[in-house]
XYZ file of C-alpha atoms in Angstrom:
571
model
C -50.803 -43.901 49.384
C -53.279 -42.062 47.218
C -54.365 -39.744 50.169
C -50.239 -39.123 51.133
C -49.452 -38.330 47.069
C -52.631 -35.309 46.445
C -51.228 -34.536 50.336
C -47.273 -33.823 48.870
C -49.097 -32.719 45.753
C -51.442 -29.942 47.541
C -48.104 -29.389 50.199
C -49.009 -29.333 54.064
C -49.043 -25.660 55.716
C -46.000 -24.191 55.402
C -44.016 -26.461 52.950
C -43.136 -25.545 49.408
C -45.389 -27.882 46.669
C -43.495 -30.051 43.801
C -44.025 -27.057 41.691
C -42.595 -24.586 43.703
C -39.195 -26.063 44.660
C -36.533 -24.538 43.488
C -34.861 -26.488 40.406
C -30.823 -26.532 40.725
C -30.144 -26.850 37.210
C -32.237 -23.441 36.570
C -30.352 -21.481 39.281
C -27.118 -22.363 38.084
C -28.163 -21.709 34.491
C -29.742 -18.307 35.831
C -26.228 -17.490 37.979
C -24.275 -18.177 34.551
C -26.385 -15.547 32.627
C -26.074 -13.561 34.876
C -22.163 -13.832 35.020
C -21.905 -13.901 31.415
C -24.089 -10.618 30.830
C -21.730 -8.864 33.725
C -18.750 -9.840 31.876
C -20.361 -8.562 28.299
C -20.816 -5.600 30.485
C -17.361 -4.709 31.711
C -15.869 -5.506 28.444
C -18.120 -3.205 26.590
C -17.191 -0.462 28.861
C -13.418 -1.325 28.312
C -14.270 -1.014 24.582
C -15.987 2.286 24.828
C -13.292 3.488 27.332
C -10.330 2.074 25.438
C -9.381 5.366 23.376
C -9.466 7.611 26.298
C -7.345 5.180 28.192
C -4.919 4.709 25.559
C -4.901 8.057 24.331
C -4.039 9.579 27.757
C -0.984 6.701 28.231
C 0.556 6.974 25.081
C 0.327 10.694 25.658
C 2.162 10.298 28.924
C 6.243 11.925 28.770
C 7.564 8.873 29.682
C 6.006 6.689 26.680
C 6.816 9.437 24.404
C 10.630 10.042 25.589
C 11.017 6.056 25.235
C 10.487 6.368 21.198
C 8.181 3.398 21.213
C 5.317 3.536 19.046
C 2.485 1.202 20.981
C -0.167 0.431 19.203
C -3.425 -2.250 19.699
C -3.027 -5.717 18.828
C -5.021 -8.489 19.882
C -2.422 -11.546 20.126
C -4.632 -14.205 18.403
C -1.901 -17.142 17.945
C -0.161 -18.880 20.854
C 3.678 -18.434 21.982
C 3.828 -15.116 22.723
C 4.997 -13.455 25.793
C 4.829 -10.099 27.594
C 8.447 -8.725 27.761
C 7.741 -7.650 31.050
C 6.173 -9.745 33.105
C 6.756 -12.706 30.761
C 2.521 -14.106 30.956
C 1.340 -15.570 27.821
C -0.490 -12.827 25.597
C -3.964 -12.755 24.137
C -4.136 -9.271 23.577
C -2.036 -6.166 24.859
C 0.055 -3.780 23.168
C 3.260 -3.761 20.076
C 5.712 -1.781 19.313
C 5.049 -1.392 15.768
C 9.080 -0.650 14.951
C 11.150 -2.377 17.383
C 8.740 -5.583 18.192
C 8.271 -5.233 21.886
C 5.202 -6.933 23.052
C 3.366 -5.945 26.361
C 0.341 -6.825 28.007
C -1.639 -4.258 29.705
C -1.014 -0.448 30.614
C 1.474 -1.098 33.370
C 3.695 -3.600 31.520
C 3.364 -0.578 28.826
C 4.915 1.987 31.442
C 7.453 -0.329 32.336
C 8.639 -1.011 29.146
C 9.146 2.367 28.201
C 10.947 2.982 30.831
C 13.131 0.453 31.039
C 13.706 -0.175 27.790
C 13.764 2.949 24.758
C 12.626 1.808 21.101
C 15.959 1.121 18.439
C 15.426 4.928 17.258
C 16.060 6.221 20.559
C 18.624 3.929 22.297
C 20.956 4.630 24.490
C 24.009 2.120 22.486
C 24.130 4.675 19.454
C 27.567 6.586 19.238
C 28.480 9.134 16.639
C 30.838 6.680 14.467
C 28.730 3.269 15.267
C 25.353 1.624 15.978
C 25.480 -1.590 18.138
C 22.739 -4.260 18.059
C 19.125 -3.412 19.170
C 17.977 -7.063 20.440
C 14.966 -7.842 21.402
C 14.645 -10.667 23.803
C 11.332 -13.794 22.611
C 8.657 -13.791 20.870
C 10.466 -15.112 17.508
C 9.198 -17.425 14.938
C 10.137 -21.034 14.585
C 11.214 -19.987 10.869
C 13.971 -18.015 12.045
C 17.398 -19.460 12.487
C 20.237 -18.660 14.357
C 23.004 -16.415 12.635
C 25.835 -18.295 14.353
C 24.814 -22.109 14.193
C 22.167 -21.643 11.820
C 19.889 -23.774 14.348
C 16.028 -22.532 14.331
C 15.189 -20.084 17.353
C 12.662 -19.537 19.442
C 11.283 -22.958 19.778
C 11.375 -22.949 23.406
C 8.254 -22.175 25.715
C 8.426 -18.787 27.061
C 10.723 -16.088 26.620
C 14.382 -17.123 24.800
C 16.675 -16.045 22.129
C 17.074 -12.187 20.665
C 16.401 -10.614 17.309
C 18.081 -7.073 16.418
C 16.039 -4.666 15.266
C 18.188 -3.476 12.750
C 20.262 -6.368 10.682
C 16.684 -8.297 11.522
C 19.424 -11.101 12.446
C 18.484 -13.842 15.426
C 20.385 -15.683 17.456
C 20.485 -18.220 20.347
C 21.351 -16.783 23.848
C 23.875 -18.623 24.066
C 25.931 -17.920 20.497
C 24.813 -14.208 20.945
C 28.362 -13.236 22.965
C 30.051 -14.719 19.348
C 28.663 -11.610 17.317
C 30.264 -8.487 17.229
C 28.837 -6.210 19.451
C 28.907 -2.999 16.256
C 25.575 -3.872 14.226
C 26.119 -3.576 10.597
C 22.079 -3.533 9.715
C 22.418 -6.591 7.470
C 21.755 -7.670 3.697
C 19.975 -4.289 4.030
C 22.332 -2.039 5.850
C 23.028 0.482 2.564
C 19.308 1.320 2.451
C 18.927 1.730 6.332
C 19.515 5.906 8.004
C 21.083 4.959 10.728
C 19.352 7.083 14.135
C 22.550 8.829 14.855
C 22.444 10.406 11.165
C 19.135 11.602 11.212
C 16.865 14.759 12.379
C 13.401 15.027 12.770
C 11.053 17.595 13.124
C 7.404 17.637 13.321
C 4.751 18.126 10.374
C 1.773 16.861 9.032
C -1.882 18.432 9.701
C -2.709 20.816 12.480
C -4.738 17.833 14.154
C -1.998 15.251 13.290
C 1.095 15.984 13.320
C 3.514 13.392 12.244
C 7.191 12.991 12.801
C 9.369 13.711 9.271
C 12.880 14.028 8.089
C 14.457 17.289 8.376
C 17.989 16.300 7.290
C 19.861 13.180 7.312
C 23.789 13.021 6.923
C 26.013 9.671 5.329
C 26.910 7.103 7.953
C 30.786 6.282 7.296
C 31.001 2.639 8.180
C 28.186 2.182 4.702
C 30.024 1.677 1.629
C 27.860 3.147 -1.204
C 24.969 4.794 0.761
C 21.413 4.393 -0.871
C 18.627 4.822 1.455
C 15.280 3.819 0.718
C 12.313 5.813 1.602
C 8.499 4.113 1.235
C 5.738 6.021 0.635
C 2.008 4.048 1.225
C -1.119 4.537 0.723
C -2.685 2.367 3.873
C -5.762 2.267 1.660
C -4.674 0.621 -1.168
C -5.225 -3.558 -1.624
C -7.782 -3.386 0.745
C -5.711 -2.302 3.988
C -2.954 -4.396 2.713
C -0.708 -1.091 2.357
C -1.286 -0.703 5.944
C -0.025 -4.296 7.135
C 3.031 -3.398 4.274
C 3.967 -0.001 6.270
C 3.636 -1.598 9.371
C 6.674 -4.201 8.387
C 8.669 -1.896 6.925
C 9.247 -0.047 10.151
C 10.593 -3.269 11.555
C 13.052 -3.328 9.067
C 14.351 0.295 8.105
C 13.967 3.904 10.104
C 10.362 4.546 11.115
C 10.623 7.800 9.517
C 11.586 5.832 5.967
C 7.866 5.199 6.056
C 5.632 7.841 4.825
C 1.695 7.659 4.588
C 0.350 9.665 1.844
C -2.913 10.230 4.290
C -1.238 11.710 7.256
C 1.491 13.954 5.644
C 2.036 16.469 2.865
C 4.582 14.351 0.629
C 6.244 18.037 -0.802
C 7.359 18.811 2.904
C 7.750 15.368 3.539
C 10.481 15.032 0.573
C 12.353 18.237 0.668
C 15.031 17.931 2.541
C 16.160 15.575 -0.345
C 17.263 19.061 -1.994
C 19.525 19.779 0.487
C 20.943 16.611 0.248
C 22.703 16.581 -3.393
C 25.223 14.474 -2.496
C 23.047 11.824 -1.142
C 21.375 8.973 -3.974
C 18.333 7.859 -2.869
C 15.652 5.267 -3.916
C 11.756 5.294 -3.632
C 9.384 2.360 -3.033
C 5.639 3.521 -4.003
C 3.258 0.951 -2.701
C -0.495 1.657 -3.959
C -2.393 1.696 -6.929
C -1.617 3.399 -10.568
C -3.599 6.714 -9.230
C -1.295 6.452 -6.034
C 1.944 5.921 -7.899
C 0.873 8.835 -11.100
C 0.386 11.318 -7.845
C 3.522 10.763 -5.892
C 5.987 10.797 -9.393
C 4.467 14.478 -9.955
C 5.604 15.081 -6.594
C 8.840 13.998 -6.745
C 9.191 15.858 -10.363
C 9.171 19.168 -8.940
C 12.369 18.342 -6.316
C 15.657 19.172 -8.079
C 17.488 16.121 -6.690
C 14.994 13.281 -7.806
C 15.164 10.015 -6.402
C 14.536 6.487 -8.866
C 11.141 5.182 -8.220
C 10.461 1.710 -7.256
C 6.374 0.379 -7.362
C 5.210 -2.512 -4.889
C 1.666 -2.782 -6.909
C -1.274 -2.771 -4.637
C -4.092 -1.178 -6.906
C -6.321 -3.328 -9.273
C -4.690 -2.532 -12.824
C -0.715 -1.973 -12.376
C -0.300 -2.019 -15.439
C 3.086 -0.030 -15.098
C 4.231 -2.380 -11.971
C 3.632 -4.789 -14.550
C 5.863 -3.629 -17.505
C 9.181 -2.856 -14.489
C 8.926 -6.537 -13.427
C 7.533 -5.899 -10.661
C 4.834 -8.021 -10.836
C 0.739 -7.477 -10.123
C -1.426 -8.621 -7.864
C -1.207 -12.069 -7.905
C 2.136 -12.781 -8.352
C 2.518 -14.053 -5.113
C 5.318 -11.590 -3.651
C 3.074 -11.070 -0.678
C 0.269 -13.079 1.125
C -1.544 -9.937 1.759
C -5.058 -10.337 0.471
C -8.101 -9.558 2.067
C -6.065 -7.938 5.113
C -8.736 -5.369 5.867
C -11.107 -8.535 7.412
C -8.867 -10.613 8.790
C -5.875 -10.874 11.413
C -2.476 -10.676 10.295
C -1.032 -13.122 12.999
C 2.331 -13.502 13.823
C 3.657 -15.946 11.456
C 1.860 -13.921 8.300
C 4.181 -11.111 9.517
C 7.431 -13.589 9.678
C 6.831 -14.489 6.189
C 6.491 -10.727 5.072
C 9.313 -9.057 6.680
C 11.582 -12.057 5.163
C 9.992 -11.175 1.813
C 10.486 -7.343 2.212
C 13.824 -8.189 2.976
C 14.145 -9.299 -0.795
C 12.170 -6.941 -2.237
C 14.881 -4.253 -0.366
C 17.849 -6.095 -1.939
C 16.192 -6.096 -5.249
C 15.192 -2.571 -5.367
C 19.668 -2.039 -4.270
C 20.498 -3.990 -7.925
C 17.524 -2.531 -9.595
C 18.125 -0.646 -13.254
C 17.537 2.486 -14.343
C 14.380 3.245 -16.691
C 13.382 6.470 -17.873
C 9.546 7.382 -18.143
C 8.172 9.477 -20.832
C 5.239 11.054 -19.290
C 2.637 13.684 -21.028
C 0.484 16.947 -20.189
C -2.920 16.269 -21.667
C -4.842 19.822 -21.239
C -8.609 19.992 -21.708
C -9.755 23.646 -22.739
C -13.504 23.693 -22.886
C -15.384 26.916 -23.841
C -18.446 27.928 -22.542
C -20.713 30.590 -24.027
C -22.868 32.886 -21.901
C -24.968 35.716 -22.745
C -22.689 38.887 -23.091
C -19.634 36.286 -23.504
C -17.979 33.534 -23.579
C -14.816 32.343 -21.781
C -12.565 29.068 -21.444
C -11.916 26.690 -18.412
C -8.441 24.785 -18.949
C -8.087 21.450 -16.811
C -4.608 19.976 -17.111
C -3.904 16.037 -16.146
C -0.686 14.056 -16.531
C -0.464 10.695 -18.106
C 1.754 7.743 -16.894
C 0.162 5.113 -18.308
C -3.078 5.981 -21.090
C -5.304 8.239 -21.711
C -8.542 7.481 -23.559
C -11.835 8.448 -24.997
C -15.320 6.536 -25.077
C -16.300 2.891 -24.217
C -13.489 2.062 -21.556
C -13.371 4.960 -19.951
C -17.184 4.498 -19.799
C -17.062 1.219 -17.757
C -14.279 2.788 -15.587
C -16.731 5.778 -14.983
C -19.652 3.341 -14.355
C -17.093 1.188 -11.837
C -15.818 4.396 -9.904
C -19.135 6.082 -9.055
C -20.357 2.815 -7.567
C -17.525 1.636 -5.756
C -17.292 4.371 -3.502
C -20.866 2.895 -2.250
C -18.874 -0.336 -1.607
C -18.354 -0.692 2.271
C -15.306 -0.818 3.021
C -15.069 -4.187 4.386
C -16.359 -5.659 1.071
C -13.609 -3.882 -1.088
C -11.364 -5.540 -2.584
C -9.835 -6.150 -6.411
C -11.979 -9.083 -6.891
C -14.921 -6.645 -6.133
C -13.858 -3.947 -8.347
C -13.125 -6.776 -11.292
C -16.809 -7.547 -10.904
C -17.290 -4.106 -11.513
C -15.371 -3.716 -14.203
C -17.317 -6.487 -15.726
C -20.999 -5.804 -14.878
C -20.567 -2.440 -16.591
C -19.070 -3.972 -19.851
C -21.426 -5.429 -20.125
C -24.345 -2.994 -19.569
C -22.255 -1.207 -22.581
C -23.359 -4.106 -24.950
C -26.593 -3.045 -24.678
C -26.613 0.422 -24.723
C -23.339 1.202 -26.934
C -23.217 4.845 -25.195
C -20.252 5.648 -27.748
C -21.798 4.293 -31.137
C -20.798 6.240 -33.646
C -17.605 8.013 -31.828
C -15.379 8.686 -34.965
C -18.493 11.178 -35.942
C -18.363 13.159 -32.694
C -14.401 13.754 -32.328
C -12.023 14.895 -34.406
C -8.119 13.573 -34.197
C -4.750 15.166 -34.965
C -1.153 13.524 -34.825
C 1.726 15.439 -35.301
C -0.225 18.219 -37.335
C -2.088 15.786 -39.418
C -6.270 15.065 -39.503
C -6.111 11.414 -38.997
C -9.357 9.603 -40.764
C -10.654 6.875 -37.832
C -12.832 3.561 -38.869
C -15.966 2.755 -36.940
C -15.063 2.757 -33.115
C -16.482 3.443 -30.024
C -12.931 4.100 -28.231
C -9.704 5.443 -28.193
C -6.984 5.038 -26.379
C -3.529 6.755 -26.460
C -0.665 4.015 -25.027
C 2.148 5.300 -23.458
C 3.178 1.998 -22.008
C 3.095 -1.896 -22.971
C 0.408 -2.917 -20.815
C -3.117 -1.800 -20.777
C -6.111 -2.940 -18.893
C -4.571 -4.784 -16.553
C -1.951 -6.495 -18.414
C -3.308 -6.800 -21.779
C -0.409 -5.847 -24.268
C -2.160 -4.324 -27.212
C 0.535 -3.228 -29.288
C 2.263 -6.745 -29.978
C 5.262 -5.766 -32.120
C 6.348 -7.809 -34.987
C 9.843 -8.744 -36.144
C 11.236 -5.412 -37.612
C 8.136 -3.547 -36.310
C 8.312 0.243 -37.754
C 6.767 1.302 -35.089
C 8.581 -0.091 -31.742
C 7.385 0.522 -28.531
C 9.367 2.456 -26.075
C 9.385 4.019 -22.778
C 11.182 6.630 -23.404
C 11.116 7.571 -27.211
C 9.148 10.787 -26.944
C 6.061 8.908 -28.429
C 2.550 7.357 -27.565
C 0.709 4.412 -29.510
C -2.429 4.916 -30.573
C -5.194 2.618 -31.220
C -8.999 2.141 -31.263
C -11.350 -1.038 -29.898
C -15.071 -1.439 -31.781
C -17.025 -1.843 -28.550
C -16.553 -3.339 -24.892
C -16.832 -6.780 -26.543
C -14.079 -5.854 -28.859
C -12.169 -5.203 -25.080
C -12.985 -8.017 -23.403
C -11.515 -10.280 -26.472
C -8.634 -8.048 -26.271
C -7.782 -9.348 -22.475
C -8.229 -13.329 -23.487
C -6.133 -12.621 -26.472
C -8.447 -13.008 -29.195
C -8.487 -10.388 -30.708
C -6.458 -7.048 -31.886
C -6.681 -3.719 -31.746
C -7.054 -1.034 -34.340
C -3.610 0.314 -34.900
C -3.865 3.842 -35.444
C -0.328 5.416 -35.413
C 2.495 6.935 -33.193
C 3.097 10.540 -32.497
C 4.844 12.887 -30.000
C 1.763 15.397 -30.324
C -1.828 15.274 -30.168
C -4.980 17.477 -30.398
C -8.703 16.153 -30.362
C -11.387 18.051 -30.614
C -14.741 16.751 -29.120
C -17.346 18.493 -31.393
C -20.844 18.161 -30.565
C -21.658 15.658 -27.303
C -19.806 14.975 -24.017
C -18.142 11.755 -24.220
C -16.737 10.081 -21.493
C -12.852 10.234 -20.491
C -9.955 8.880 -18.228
C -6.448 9.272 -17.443
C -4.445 6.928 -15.560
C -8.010 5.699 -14.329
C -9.628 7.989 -13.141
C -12.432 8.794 -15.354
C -15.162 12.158 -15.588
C -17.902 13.036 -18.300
C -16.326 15.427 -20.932
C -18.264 18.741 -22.704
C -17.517 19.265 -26.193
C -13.432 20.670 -25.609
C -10.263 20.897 -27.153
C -7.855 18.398 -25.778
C -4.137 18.477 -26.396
C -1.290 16.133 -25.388
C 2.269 17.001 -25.188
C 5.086 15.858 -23.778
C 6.108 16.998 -20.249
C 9.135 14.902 -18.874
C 10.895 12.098 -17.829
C 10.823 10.056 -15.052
C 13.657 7.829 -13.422
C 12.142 4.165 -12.369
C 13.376 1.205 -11.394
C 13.251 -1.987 -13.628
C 13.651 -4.950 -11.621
C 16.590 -7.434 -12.474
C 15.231 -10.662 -14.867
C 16.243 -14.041 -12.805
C 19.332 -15.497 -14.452
């Protein structure tokens, strides 16, 4: 036995050893690596190929003549369906304003061709719109408009939803509605397509599809159409995910992005439109919302201005009841690093669809805003000669500690990567540099380097290290400093023609201010100002955004009036 086992051991002529028999386990192991690594392979190559591929079939005259606008969208929750060939979806294609849901690049062709997006259908006549359904893919939420039974809860493809009224419905109770589409709760704020030209503008290199002229549907009773400008960038990517829903709801060319188009030319057909009243929706942050009202100053019929707050501050948002941050209107946080699935959406559009009726019975506010112009005078050898910067103030405009930490907080977020940003980020921010200001009190001292005039009179300040000129109630995101007494001589207004004034100590004089506290150092109203920096740059902000100011002349004056929107109290 000993002789037979070093035999097997050694292996006879011409037979394999122990050792070198092949081991099962290993070659399947080895054939799955090897599979796996292919696969990695072809997917990679589908990645890097992707744009070229897409780019060259959404550029194809059929996709464009259909009006859909397909983009990417990897279909990461269960229950949806291609419209076409009706296979479950884990990723594919969407029309971002009517809904339809493909699979791959043939399903895409299909589609187009067989069935155009709701801005270029074929069921639009000159006096009516009919329904624009769109067959599956619905949420459990949504409930029939005939029985009031939930839809969609069957496997596969069942049940419609209009892209217009946003109304579903069971197949079968469909035949009971009428077949003219009155765009629902929302119709008054909807352009109908039939009452609407476009024309192309935008960049050279991206040219973007814009109003040209749009004319009054006569089955709408008091027409108000909305039109919602975003900034895609703002909340973290959440104003992207907000555009994106608001197509589904209203005309795609409602929706403007302040990146891809020039809002002037975007906006001025509203001057040829006198007779037509119109509402806007801003949906960004305060230096989004101060840049788009000195837009829509210069138009000679202005529409009221709405504000869906996505910025850090909004402190105006805050003051027109329409809320901050983290008021829960919209679960949109942190929507640049994760996926909005389908049921995130559900829950939005239903929410937009209040926020549409509540900008409809929404009041009238006017807006004082201000012209603060910075003349600075610098010497040279032969002469000397004056640089005049001019800014416009919504909400403040101040001198010294806070716009110090807001200087600090905007150099270094723009090192942020993007996929980190976010309000709690720029909070932290906001307090790591107040508190570097403890310690190094850049602004000690600041009532001996400026000098301050209200109204024609030298004003004599205490010991401070900033300023602040209030045009609003809120300040620092939603600290009201003012806090008005019974009989208060000096009321606060929005539209009085006057700015508060007052002064903080240092930034722990601030950051008592925000937990309530403390107060601040009431220093007066006035409808005029002039301050003269005398010997040092100090630091400065307006609405902000914040820069390191030369020794200048600044003076602020009032410029106009604005026309918000103040939402409706809850009875």
């Amino acid at each position: 036995l000993q002789n037979s086992s070093d035999t097997l051991e050694r292996g006879e002529e011409g037979l394999p050893s122990k050792e070198e028999m092949p081991d099962p386990l290993e070659d399947a192991m080895s054939g799955i690596a090897i599979c796996g690594a292919l696969a990695a392979s072809i997917y990679g190559l589908r990645l890097i190929t992707a744009p070229i591929r897409n780019k060259s079939v959404l550029n194809d005259p059929t996709v464009a003549k259909s009006g859909h606008s397909w983009v990417v969208e990897p279909f990461i929750n269960k229950g949806q369906f291609c419209n076409i060939c009706e296979q479950n979806l884990t990723g594919g294609y969407s029309c971002s304003q009517c809904r339809l849901r493909v699979d791959d690049v043939r399903c895409l062709l299909l589609a187009s061709k067989s069935q155009a997006c709701k801005v270029n259908a074929k069921s639009m006549t000159a006096r009516r719109l009919k329904h624009h359904w769109v067959l599956g893919n619905l949420d459990p939420d949504d409930f029939c408009a005939i029985c009031e039974e939930p839809c969609g809860e069957e496997l596969g493809l069942n049940d419609f939803w209009c892209a217009w009224c946003c109304r579903a419905v069971h197949t079968d109770c469909k035949r009971e509605l009428p077949e003219t589409c009155d765009r629902g709760t929302h119709g008054r704020s909807v352009i109908p397509p039939n009452h609407i030209v476009m024309r192309k503008g935008g960049s050279r290199n991206q040219k973007e599809m814009v109003i040209e002229s749009i004319s009054v549907p006569p089955d709408i009773d008091n027409f108000l159409p909305l039109f919602v400008i975003v900034n895609p960038k703002s909340g973290s990517g959440a104003g992207d995910i907000v555009a994106k829903v608001f197509k589904t709801v209203l005309h795609p060319a409602q929706i403007m992005d302040v990146t891809r188009c020039n809002m002037r030319n975007c906006l001025r057909f509203l001057d040829d439109h006198p007779e037509i009243t119109s509402r806007v929706l801003i949906c960004g942050g305060d230096g989004t919302i101060a840049s788009i009202m000195s837009v829509i100053e210069e138009l000679k019929n202005r529409p009221s201005i709405a504000i869906l707050p996505l910025g850090t501050g909004n402190d105006l948002s805050r003051i027109l009841n329409w809320g901050d941050e983290s008021d829960g209107r919209f679960s949109l946080k942190e929507c640049s690093i994760t996926n909005i699935i389908k049921r995130q959406l559900i829950e939005i559009q239903f929410q937009i669809l209040n926020l549409i009726k509540e900008i409809q019975e929404a009041e009238i506010q006017p807006l004082d805003r201000w012209t603060v112009t910075i003349d600075t005078t610098r010497r040279g050898i032969a002469h000397e000669h004056t640089d005049q910067r001019v800014e416009t103030m919504t909400n403040y405009f101040s001198i010294g500690v806070d716009a110090r930490v807001t200087f600090g907080m905007q150099s270094s977020r723009t090192s942020v990567p993007k996929a980190l940003a976010s309000r709690f980020v720029n909070k932290l921010l906001f307090f790591t540099y107040g508190s570097l200001d403890l310690f190094t009190r850049t602004h000690y001292g600041l009532e001996r380097k400026i000098e301050l005039i209200l109204d024609g009179k030298t004003i004599p300040l205490p010991e401070i290290e900033g300023l602040v000129f209030l045009n609003i109630q809120c300040w620092g995101a939603g600290v009201k400093v003012w806090r008005e007494t019974e009989n208060d001589p000096q009321p606060q207004k929005l539209d009085d023609k006057k700015f508060e004034v007052f002064a903080v100590r240092s930034s722990f004089h601030i950051a008592k201010l925000q937990v309530g506290m403390s107060s601040p150092l009431r220093i007066g109203q006035a409808s005029e100002a002039t301050i003269r920096l005398l010997n040092e740059s100090v630091h400065m902000q307006s609405d902000g955004e914040a820069w390191l100011q030369p020794p200048s002349t600044i003076t602020i004056t009032h410029k106009t009036q604005s026309m918000m929107l103040r939402k409706k109290d809850k009875e």
